[in-house]
CSV table of C-alpha atoms in Angstrom, one decimal:
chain,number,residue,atom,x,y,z
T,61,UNK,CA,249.1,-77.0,22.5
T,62,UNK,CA,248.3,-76.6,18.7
T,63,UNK,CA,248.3,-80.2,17.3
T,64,UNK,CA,249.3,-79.9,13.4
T,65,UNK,CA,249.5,-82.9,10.9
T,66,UNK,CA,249.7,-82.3,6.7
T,67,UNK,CA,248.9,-85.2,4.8
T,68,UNK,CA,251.5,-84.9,1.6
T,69,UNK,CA,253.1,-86.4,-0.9
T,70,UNK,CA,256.8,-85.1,-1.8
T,71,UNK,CA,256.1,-84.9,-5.5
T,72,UNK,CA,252.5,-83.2,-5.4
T,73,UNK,CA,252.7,-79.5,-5.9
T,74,UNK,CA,249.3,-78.8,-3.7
T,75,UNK,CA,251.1,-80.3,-0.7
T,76,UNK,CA,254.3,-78.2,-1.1
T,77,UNK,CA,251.4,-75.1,-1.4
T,78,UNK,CA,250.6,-76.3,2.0
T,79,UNK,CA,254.0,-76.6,3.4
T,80,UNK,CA,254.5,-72.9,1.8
T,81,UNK,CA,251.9,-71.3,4.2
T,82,UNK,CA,253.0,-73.1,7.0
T,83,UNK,CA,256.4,-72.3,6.9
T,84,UNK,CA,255.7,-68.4,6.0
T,85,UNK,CA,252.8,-68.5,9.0
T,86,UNK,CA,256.3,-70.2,11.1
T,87,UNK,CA,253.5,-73.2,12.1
T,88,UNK,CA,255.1,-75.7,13.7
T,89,UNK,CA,253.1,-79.2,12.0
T,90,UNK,CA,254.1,-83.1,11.9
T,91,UNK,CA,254.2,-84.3,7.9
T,92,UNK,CA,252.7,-87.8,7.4
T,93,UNK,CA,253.7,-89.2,3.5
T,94,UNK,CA,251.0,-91.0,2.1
T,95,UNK,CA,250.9,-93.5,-0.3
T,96,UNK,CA,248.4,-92.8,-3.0
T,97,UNK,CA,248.7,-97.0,-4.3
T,98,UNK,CA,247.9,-97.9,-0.5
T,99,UNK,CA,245.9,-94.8,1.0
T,100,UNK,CA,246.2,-95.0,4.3
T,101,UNK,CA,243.8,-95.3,7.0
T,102,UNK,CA,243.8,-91.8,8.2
T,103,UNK,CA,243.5,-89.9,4.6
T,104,UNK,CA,240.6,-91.7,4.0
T,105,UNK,CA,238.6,-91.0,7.0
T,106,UNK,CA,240.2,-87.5,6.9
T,107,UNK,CA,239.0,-86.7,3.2
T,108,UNK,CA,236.6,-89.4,2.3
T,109,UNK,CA,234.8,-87.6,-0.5
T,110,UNK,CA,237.9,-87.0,-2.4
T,111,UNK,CA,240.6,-89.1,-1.1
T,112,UNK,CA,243.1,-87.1,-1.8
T,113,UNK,CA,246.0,-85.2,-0.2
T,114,UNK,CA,246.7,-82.8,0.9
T,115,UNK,CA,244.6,-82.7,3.9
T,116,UNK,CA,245.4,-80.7,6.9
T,117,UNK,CA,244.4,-81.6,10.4
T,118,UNK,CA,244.1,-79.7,12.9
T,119,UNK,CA,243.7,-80.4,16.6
T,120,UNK,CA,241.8,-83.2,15.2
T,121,UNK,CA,239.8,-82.0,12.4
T,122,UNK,CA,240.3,-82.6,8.9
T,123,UNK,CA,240.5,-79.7,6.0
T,124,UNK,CA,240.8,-80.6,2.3
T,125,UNK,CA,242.0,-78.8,-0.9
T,126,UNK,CA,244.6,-77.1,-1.2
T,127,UNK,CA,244.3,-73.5,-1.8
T,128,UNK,CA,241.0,-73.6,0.9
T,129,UNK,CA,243.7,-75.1,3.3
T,130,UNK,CA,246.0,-72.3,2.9
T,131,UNK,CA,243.4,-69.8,3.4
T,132,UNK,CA,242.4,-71.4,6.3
T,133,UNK,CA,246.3,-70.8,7.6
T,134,UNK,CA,246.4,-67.7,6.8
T,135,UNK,CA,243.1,-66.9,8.6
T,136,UNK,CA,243.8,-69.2,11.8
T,137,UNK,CA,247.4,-68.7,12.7
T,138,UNK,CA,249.2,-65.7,13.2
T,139,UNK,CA,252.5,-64.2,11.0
T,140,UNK,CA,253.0,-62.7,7.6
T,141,UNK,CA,249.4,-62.3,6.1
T,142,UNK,CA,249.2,-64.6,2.9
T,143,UNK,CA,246.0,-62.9,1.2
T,144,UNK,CA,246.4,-59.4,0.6
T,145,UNK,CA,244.1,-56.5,3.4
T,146,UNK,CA,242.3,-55.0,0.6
T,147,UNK,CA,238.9,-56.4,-0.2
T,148,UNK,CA,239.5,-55.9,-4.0
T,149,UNK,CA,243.0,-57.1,-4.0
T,150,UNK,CA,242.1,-60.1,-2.1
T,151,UNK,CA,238.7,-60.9,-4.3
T,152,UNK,CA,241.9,-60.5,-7.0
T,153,UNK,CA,243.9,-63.2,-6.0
T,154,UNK,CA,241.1,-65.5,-5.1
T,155,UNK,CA,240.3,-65.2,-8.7
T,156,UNK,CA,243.9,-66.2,-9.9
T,157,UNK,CA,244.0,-68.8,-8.0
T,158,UNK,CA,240.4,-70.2,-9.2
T,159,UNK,CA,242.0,-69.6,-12.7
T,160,UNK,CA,245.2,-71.3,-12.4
T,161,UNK,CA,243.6,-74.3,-10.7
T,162,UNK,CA,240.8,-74.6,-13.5
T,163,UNK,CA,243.0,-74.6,-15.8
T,164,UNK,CA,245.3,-76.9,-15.0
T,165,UNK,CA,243.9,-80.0,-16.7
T,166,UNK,CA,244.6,-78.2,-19.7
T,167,UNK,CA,248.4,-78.5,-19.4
T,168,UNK,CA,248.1,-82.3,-18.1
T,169,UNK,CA,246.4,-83.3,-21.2
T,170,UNK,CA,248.7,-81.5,-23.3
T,171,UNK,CA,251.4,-83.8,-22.1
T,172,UNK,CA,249.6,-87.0,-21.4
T,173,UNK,CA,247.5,-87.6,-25.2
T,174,UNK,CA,249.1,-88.3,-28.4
T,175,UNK,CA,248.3,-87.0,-32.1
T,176,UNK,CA,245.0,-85.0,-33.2
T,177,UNK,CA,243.8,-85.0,-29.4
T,178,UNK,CA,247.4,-83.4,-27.9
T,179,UNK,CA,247.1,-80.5,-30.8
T,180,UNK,CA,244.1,-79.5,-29.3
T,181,UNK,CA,245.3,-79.7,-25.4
T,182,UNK,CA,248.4,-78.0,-26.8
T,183,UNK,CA,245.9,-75.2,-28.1
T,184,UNK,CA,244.3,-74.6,-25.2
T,185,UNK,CA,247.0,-74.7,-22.9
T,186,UNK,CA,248.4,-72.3,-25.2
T,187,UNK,CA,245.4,-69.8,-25.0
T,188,UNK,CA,246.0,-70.2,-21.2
T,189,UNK,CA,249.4,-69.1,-20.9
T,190,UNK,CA,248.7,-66.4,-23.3
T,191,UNK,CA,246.6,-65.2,-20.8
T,192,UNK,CA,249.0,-65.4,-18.3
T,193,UNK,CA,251.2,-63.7,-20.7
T,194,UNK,CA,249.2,-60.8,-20.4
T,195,UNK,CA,248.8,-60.3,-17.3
T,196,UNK,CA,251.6,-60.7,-16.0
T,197,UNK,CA,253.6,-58.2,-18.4
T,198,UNK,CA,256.0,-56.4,-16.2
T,199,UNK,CA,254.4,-57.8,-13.1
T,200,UNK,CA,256.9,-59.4,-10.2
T,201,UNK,CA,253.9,-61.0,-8.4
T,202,UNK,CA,249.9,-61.7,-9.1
T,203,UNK,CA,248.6,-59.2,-7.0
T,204,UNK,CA,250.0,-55.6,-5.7
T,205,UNK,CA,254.2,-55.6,-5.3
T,206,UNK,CA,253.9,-58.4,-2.5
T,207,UNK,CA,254.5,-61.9,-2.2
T,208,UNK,CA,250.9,-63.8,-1.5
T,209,UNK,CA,247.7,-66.4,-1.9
T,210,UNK,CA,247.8,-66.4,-6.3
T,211,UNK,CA,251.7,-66.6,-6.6
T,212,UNK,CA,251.2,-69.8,-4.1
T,213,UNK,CA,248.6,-71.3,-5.9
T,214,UNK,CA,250.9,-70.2,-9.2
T,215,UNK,CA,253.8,-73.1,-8.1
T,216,UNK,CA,251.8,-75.2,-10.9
T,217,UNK,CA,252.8,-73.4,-13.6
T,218,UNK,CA,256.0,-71.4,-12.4
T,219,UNK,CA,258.0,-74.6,-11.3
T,220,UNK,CA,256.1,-77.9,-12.3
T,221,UNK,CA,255.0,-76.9,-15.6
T,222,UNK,CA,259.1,-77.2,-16.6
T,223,UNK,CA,259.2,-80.4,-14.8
T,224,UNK,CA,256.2,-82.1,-17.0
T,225,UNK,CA,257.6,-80.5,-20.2
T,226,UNK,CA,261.0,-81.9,-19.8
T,227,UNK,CA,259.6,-85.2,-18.6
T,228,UNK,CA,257.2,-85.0,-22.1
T,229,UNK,CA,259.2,-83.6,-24.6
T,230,UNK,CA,256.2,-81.5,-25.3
T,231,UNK,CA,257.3,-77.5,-25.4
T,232,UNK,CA,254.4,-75.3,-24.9
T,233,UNK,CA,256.6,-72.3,-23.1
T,234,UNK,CA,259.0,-70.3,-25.6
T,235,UNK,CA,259.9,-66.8,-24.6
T,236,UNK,CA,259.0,-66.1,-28.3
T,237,UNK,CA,255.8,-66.9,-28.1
T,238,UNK,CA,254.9,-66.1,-24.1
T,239,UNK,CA,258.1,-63.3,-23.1
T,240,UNK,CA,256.2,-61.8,-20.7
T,241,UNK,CA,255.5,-65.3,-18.7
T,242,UNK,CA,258.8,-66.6,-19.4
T,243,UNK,CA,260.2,-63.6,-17.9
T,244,UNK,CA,258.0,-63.6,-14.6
T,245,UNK,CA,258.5,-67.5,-14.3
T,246,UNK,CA,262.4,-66.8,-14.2
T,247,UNK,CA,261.7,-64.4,-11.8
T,248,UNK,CA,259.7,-66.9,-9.6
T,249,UNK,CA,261.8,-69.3,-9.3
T,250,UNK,CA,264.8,-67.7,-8.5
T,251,UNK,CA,262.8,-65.3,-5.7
T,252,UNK,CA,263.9,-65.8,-2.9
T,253,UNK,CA,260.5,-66.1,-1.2
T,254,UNK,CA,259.9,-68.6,-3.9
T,255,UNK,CA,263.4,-70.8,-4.2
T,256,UNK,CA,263.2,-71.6,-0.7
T,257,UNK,CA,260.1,-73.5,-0.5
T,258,UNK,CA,260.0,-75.4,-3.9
T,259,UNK,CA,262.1,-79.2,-3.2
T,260,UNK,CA,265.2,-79.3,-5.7
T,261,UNK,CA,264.5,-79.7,-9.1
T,262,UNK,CA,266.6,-83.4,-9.3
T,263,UNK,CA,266.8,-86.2,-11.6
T,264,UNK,CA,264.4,-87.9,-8.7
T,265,UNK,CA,261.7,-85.9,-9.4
T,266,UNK,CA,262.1,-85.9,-13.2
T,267,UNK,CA,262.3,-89.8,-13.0
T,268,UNK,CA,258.9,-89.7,-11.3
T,269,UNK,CA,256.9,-87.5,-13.5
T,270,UNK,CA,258.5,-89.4,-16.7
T,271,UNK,CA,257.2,-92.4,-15.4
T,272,UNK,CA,253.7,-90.8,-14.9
T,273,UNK,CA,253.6,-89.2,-17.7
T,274,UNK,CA,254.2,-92.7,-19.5
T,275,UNK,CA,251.7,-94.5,-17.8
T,276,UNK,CA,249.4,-91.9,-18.3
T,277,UNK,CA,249.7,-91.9,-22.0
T,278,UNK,CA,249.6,-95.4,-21.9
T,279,UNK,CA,246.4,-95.3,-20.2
T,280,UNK,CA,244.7,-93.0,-22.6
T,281,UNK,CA,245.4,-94.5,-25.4
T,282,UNK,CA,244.1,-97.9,-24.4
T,283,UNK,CA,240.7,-96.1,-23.8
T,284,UNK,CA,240.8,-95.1,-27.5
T,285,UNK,CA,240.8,-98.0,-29.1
């Protein structure tokens, strides 16, 4: 019998990529919350170059990062394919995915620094999105008219992105400025392939991210003085 564990955290949007391709694959897997204050035994012999979730084991052995842990699901267990057949569509997505995760410290540093230094982050998460913006110009999904690998790896920006800007106050998204992503992230979140795998935007998860986000800024700014 397939023995499936996912190492997670409810809040983290690279464990709820994980969860996604599990639960399109229809893989039947045990969740274990960690506690990133107190890691736990098993996370840290499971992943003990980064520490970090998610980490999915199975039968026994460990794999780590998030987007190489969904490929691996969609490789190893049967159901719905998550990368797309064709060699240059999948090559395609890969690359999306490799840019959304890359650029992701961009947005976090627009929210998290103050003055001079968030005008800048705010910049280049701005050049980002523009990016995104024109890509995505009367695109439904990432890749081809189906459902797959970049728009999981996309969650980031189509769903959290609105949860660290209202926990912020810091607007980067306008549909004046970025229509065409505004107009695909409405469309992603309310997909259905999409709505039923994000958690519930609620005030508990906006109560977490304001309190990160504070002790984040908090953090930086005592390393610039």
């Amino acid at each position: 019998m397939t023995d499936v564990k996912l190492l997670g955290l409810w809040y983290s949007p690279f464990s709820h990529r994980v969860e996604w391709a599990l639960k399109i694959k229809g893989v039947k897997y045990e969740y274990i919350e960690d506690d990133l204050q107190n890691k736990s035994p098993l996370l840290l012999q499971s992943n003990p170059i980064h520490k970090k979730i998610p980490v999915l084991i199975h039968n026994g052995k460990p794999i780590c990062e998030s987007m190489v842990i969904v490929e691996y699901i969609d490789e190893t267990f049967e159901g719905p394919s998550i990368l797309p057949k064709d060699p240059y569509d999948r090559a395609l997505a890969r690359f999306w995915a490799k840019f959304l995760d890359d650029k992701v410290a961009a947005v976090i540093n627009t929210i998290i620094r103050k003055g001079e230094e968030q005008e800048k982050a705010k910049e280049e998460a701005y050049d980002m999105l523009k990016i995104l913006d024109n890509e995505l110009k009367d695109k439904k999904f990432f890749v081809g008219d189906k459902f797959g690998f970049a728009d999981i790896a996309a969650n980031l920006v189509g769903f959290w992105l609105g949860i660290f800007q209202e926990a912020s106050g810091v607007v980067l998204v306008t549909s004046e400025k970025i229509p065409n992503f505004c107009a695909w992230r409405n469309e992603y979140i309310n997909c259905s392939q999409v709505k039923e795998y994000l958690p519930p935007r609620n005030d508990e998860l906006l109560a977490f991210f304001q309190a990160f986000v504070r002790a984040a800024a908090t953090a930086s700014a005592s390393t610039q003085k």
